[in-house]
Amino acid sequence: MTIEIKPAQASCNYQELVKHDRVHTSLYTDPAIFADEMDKVFYSTWVWVGHTSEIPEPGSFKTTYIGKQPVIVARDRKMKVHVLLNRCRHRGATVCEHKKGKTASFVCPYHGWSYATDGSLRGVPHPEGYADILDKGDHPLVGLRVEEYAGMIFATFKDDIESLDSYLGPAKKWMDLFMKQGGGYPVKAGNAHRFRFPGNWKIQLENTTDAYHFPLVHKSFLSSVDQQTLDMLDFVEGAGYVEDLGNGHSVMVMIPELVDLEANLDAPIPARFEELAQQLREKHSEEEVRRIVRAVGGSGFNLNIFPNIACSMAFFRVLQPIAVDQTEIHHVVLTMDGGPEEANRARLRMHEHFQGPMGFGTPDDSEAWERVQKGASAGQDLWILLNRGLPKEVETEDGRRSDVSAETGMRAAYQQWKKLMTA
Amino acid sequence: MNTNLITQVSAFIWQEADMLDHGEFQSWLEQWTADGLYIIPIDPLETDFLNTLNYAYDNHAMREKRVYRLGSGESISTVPTARTIRTTSRFRILEDSADRVTVRCAQNLCEFKKETIRHYSADVTFELVKVGDSFKIDRKIIRLINADDALQGIAYIL
Ligand code: FES
Ligand SMILES: [Fe+2]
């Protein structure tokens, strides 16, 4: 048997594989490209690792991944946030296997080296074996560069790339708008629906700014909601838009009335929230009730932040590449921290209704993406079309804009992808 | 040990399992009390389902919608329909009063859909209300042993 091994570089002329209006199908299917992406995308730019509410106190931590590398996001005793490679400096074991928690130190289970929550190496059992050849100061858990905006924590392996602030650019104002769904309370990131689908991570990246699929793929969800919600979600031919925000980020505004959740507080309360409003009136002023009720259903837009996080209407969508044809997604529920129980319950129930492996939306998305991966194995030299909405696309102050079902956001992401992959 | 009661509840739970495996959803919907809740938590140790995120937290209206969705042909993840065979066993009565009984059992479910067999094990707790010589389901809580892992789409009623 002969196996044809394609040299990675031969298949990876990224200039050729990404055009302004389409990308080559090998971006979904070539394992060599996937390996290269880990290095040139995930280990070379800002990657989202958590929300500040997930690690609220000194010693709070969560574990996650940047690309394929396990990391710990920890708050030290002085409340400073560290992103540490989850790898013991002795012989490599992970030092923490909990998804989240609170601790004074991370102790490696293999030989017991212990590290403080800022990563510094504190204790080495039986140190006499090292005499003076081991300097603890030289062996902390490896810490990455960490910056935050609007409670969103990002990390990078690179010390020489631009600041997070400059990387996010015009996306920042959308992050601020998104956080208004706290309804006057801080946004709290809670538990997540975690699921995997057999497909490339970029298929899901595209989907966050894909209004085009909504009425078709989510028909069964639309059949399960009231008329007002149905009208609100009938946005494909509406006044919404997609805007390229630079650096691969983009926003898809589906419901323009719900861009600013603090505006139009005197608009009528939708019938589906009337009961909630009535409950809230027992303890809250009319103004608070209106702010909470307006925020409870989330924002009217999806903000895609390249490469792995989206602020999507009422939740965070976290994307984790596993293999060229395997991706893990987390849909993180958001609640109002310290806010009224009734409102938070409404948010939880809405999240359950659409998201997750048993939601009325996610399984159908997942099926569609799986079909893309399967179909993408057909043909030798076929392309993924991304030209929808090009004719109406116009320049804006922040980038480029077209109608709500345009593929403008996907084009933005692939241009950034190309920039990183050819850097 | 009240083997009489175990026989009674296991017969009821087996019937419910058979309805789900054979798509008798209208009969399944009628097995419930008016306020009955069908719950699949994410954390197997969770007890406050109302104030936490679940995979499913269905009241009657949501159960009806779930059933409608499965049969509507509007959802690509339910076409083709997954075939399921579930086995319930290891029944244990946790509480028994004049009008209610709480029973816990093991459920092993095998799913087949599009070239793939999947397997889900769960602890299932039923809170049953005694009605005549049978029961209505007031709570059904399905604790998957891998509930806090990443799952794949589950396009049927667990
Ligand atoms: S590998 Fe961690 S202490 Fe040895
Ligand atoms: Fe979708």
CSV table of C-alpha atoms in Angstrom, one decimal, chain A residues 112-329:
chain,number,residue,atom,x,y,z
A,112,GLY,CA,4.4,17.5,44.5
A,113,TRP,CA,5.9,20.7,43.2
A,114,SER,CA,3.6,23.5,44.3
A,115,TYR,CA,2.8,26.8,42.7
A,116,ALA,CA,1.1,29.9,44.0
A,117,THR,CA,-1.9,31.3,42.1
A,118,ASP,CA,0.4,33.8,40.4
A,119,GLY,CA,2.4,30.9,39.0
A,120,SER,CA,5.5,31.2,41.1
A,121,LEU,CA,7.1,27.9,42.2
A,122,ARG,CA,6.8,27.7,46.0
A,123,GLY,CA,7.6,24.3,47.1
A,124,VAL,CA,9.7,21.3,45.9
A,125,PRO,CA,9.5,18.2,48.1
A,126,HIS,CA,12.9,16.7,49.2
A,127,PRO,CA,14.9,19.6,47.8
A,128,GLU,CA,18.2,18.1,49.0
A,129,GLY,CA,18.4,16.1,45.7
A,130,TYR,CA,18.9,19.3,43.9
A,131,ALA,CA,21.5,20.9,46.2
A,132,ASP,CA,22.0,24.3,44.6
A,133,ILE,CA,21.2,23.4,41.0
A,134,LEU,CA,17.5,24.3,41.0
A,135,ASP,CA,16.5,28.0,41.3
A,136,LYS,CA,12.8,28.1,42.1
A,137,GLY,CA,12.6,31.6,40.6
A,138,ASP,CA,13.5,30.2,37.2
A,139,HIS,CA,10.7,27.7,37.2
A,140,PRO,CA,7.3,29.3,37.6
A,141,LEU,CA,4.3,28.1,35.6
A,142,VAL,CA,4.7,29.9,32.3
A,143,GLY,CA,2.6,33.0,32.3
A,144,LEU,CA,1.1,34.6,29.2
A,145,ARG,CA,0.4,38.2,28.4
A,146,VAL,CA,-3.1,39.1,29.8
A,147,GLU,CA,-5.3,42.1,29.0
A,148,GLU,CA,-9.0,42.8,29.7
A,149,TYR,CA,-11.7,44.8,28.2
A,150,ALA,CA,-15.3,45.1,29.4
A,151,GLY,CA,-14.7,42.1,31.8
A,152,MET,CA,-13.5,39.9,28.9
A,153,ILE,CA,-10.1,38.4,29.6
A,154,PHE,CA,-7.8,37.7,26.7
A,155,ALA,CA,-4.3,36.2,26.6
A,156,THR,CA,-1.6,35.9,24.0
A,157,PHE,CA,1.8,34.1,23.7
A,158,LYS,CA,3.2,37.1,21.9
A,159,ASP,CA,4.8,40.0,23.7
A,160,ASP,CA,5.3,42.0,20.6
A,161,ILE,CA,1.8,42.3,19.1
A,162,GLU,CA,-0.5,45.3,19.5
A,163,SER,CA,-2.4,45.9,22.8
A,164,LEU,CA,-5.8,44.3,23.2
A,165,ASP,CA,-7.4,47.7,23.1
A,166,SER,CA,-6.0,48.4,19.7
A,167,TYR,CA,-6.7,44.8,18.5
A,168,LEU,CA,-10.4,45.1,19.4
A,169,GLY,CA,-10.8,48.6,17.9
A,170,PRO,CA,-14.4,49.3,17.0
A,171,ALA,CA,-15.5,46.0,18.5
A,172,LYS,CA,-15.1,47.6,21.9
A,173,LYS,CA,-18.2,49.8,21.6
A,174,TRP,CA,-20.2,46.7,20.8
A,175,MET,CA,-18.8,44.9,23.8
A,176,ASP,CA,-20.0,47.8,25.9
A,177,LEU,CA,-23.4,47.7,24.3
A,178,PHE,CA,-23.6,43.9,24.9
A,179,MET,CA,-22.8,44.2,28.6
A,180,LYS,CA,-25.9,46.4,29.0
A,181,GLN,CA,-27.9,43.2,29.2
A,182,GLY,CA,-27.0,43.2,32.9
A,183,GLY,CA,-30.0,45.5,33.2
A,184,GLY,CA,-28.2,47.7,35.7
A,185,TYR,CA,-26.3,44.7,37.3
A,186,PRO,CA,-22.9,43.3,36.3
A,187,VAL,CA,-23.1,40.5,33.7
A,188,LYS,CA,-22.3,37.2,35.2
A,189,ALA,CA,-21.1,34.3,33.1
A,190,GLY,CA,-22.6,31.1,34.5
A,191,ASN,CA,-22.7,27.5,33.4
A,192,ALA,CA,-22.4,26.5,29.8
A,193,HIS,CA,-23.9,24.1,27.3
A,194,ARG,CA,-20.9,22.3,26.0
A,195,PHE,CA,-21.1,20.2,22.8
A,196,ARG,CA,-18.9,18.9,20.0
A,197,PHE,CA,-19.6,18.6,16.4
A,198,PRO,CA,-17.6,16.8,13.7
A,199,GLY,CA,-16.5,19.7,11.7
A,200,ASN,CA,-13.9,22.5,11.3
A,201,TRP,CA,-13.9,25.4,13.8
A,202,LYS,CA,-14.3,28.0,11.0
A,203,ILE,CA,-17.7,26.6,10.0
A,204,GLN,CA,-18.9,27.7,13.4
A,205,LEU,CA,-17.0,31.0,13.2
A,206,GLU,CA,-18.9,31.8,10.0
A,207,ASN,CA,-22.2,30.9,11.5
A,208,THR,CA,-22.2,33.6,14.2
A,209,THR,CA,-22.7,36.2,11.4
A,210,ASP,CA,-25.0,34.0,9.2
A,211,ALA,CA,-28.5,35.4,9.3
A,212,TYR,CA,-29.2,33.6,6.0
A,213,HIS,CA,-29.6,30.2,7.7
A,214,PHE,CA,-31.9,31.3,10.5
A,215,PRO,CA,-35.4,30.9,9.0
A,216,LEU,CA,-34.6,27.6,7.5
A,217,VAL,CA,-32.4,25.8,10.0
A,218,HIS,CA,-34.4,27.2,12.9
A,219,LYS,CA,-37.8,26.6,11.6
A,220,SER,CA,-38.7,24.3,14.4
A,221,PHE,CA,-37.5,26.8,16.9
A,222,LEU,CA,-39.6,29.5,15.2
A,223,SER,CA,-42.6,27.2,15.4
A,224,SER,CA,-42.2,27.1,19.2
A,225,VAL,CA,-42.3,30.8,20.0
A,226,ASP,CA,-45.1,33.4,20.3
A,227,GLN,CA,-46.1,35.7,17.4
A,228,GLN,CA,-44.3,38.8,18.7
A,229,THR,CA,-41.0,36.8,19.0
A,230,LEU,CA,-41.6,35.4,15.6
A,231,ASP,CA,-42.0,38.9,14.1
A,232,MET,CA,-38.9,40.0,16.0
A,233,LEU,CA,-36.9,37.1,14.6
A,234,ASP,CA,-38.1,37.7,11.0
A,235,PHE,CA,-35.0,39.7,10.2
A,236,VAL,CA,-33.5,38.4,7.1
A,237,GLU,CA,-35.1,41.0,4.9
A,238,GLY,CA,-35.2,43.6,7.7
A,239,ALA,CA,-33.3,46.7,8.4
A,240,GLY,CA,-30.4,45.0,10.1
A,241,TYR,CA,-26.9,44.8,8.8
A,242,VAL,CA,-23.5,43.1,9.1
A,243,GLU,CA,-20.4,45.3,9.6
A,244,ASP,CA,-16.8,44.4,9.3
A,245,LEU,CA,-15.1,45.9,12.3
A,246,GLY,CA,-11.5,45.2,11.3
A,247,ASN,CA,-9.0,42.6,12.5
A,248,GLY,CA,-11.5,39.8,11.7
A,249,HIS,CA,-14.1,41.1,14.1
A,250,SER,CA,-17.7,41.8,12.8
A,251,VAL,CA,-21.1,42.5,14.1
A,252,MET,CA,-24.4,41.3,12.8
A,253,VAL,CA,-27.3,43.5,13.9
A,254,MET,CA,-30.5,41.4,13.6
A,255,ILE,CA,-32.9,43.5,15.6
A,256,PRO,CA,-31.9,47.2,15.3
A,257,GLU,CA,-34.3,48.3,18.1
A,258,LEU,CA,-32.3,46.1,20.5
A,259,VAL,CA,-28.9,47.5,19.9
A,260,ASP,CA,-29.0,49.8,22.9
A,261,LEU,CA,-30.8,48.2,25.8
A,262,GLU,CA,-30.8,51.4,27.7
A,263,ALA,CA,-32.6,53.4,25.0
A,264,ASN,CA,-36.4,53.5,24.5
A,265,LEU,CA,-37.1,52.4,28.0
A,266,ASP,CA,-40.7,53.7,27.6
A,267,ALA,CA,-41.4,51.4,24.7
A,268,PRO,CA,-44.3,49.0,25.4
A,269,ILE,CA,-43.3,45.8,27.3
A,270,PRO,CA,-43.7,42.8,25.0
A,271,ALA,CA,-46.6,40.5,26.0
A,272,ARG,CA,-44.2,37.6,26.7
A,273,PHE,CA,-42.5,39.6,29.5
A,274,GLU,CA,-45.7,41.2,31.0
A,275,GLU,CA,-45.9,38.6,33.7
A,276,LEU,CA,-42.2,39.0,34.6
A,277,ALA,CA,-42.7,42.8,34.7
A,278,GLN,CA,-45.6,42.4,37.0
A,279,GLN,CA,-43.5,40.2,39.4
A,280,LEU,CA,-40.6,42.7,39.3
A,281,ARG,CA,-42.9,45.6,40.2
A,282,GLU,CA,-43.2,44.2,43.7
A,283,LYS,CA,-39.6,45.2,44.5
A,284,HIS,CA,-38.5,47.6,41.8
A,285,SER,CA,-39.3,51.0,40.5
A,286,GLU,CA,-41.0,51.2,37.1
A,287,GLU,CA,-37.8,52.5,35.6
A,288,GLU,CA,-35.8,49.5,37.0
A,289,VAL,CA,-38.5,47.1,35.8
A,290,ARG,CA,-38.3,48.5,32.3
A,291,ARG,CA,-34.5,48.4,32.2
A,292,ILE,CA,-34.5,44.8,33.5
A,293,VAL,CA,-37.2,43.6,31.2
A,294,ARG,CA,-35.6,45.2,28.1
A,295,ALA,CA,-32.3,43.5,29.0
A,296,VAL,CA,-33.7,40.1,29.8
A,297,GLY,CA,-33.9,38.8,26.3
A,298,GLY,CA,-30.4,40.0,25.4
A,299,SER,CA,-29.0,42.2,22.7
A,300,GLY,CA,-30.3,42.4,19.1
A,301,PHE,CA,-26.9,41.6,17.6
A,302,ASN,CA,-24.1,39.0,17.4
A,303,LEU,CA,-20.5,40.3,17.8
A,304,ASN,CA,-17.9,38.0,16.5
A,305,ILE,CA,-14.4,38.6,18.0
A,306,PHE,CA,-11.7,36.8,16.0
A,307,PRO,CA,-10.8,34.0,16.5
A,308,ASN,CA,-12.7,32.3,19.3
A,309,ILE,CA,-15.4,34.3,21.1
A,310,ALA,CA,-18.8,35.7,20.2
A,311,CYS,CA,-21.1,37.9,22.2
A,312,SER,CA,-24.2,36.4,20.7
A,313,MET,CA,-27.5,38.0,21.6
A,314,ALA,CA,-27.8,36.7,25.2
A,315,PHE,CA,-24.8,34.4,25.7
A,316,PHE,CA,-21.1,33.9,25.0
A,317,ARG,CA,-20.2,31.4,22.3
A,318,VAL,CA,-16.8,30.0,22.9
A,319,LEU,CA,-15.1,28.1,20.2
A,320,GLN,CA,-12.4,25.5,20.8
A,321,PRO,CA,-10.7,23.7,17.9
A,322,ILE,CA,-10.0,20.1,18.6
A,323,ALA,CA,-8.9,18.7,15.3
A,324,VAL,CA,-9.4,19.7,11.6
A,325,ASP,CA,-12.8,18.0,11.7
A,326,GLN,CA,-13.7,18.3,15.4
A,327,THR,CA,-14.8,21.4,17.3
A,328,GLU,CA,-16.1,22.0,20.8
A,329,ILE,CA,-18.5,24.8,21.5
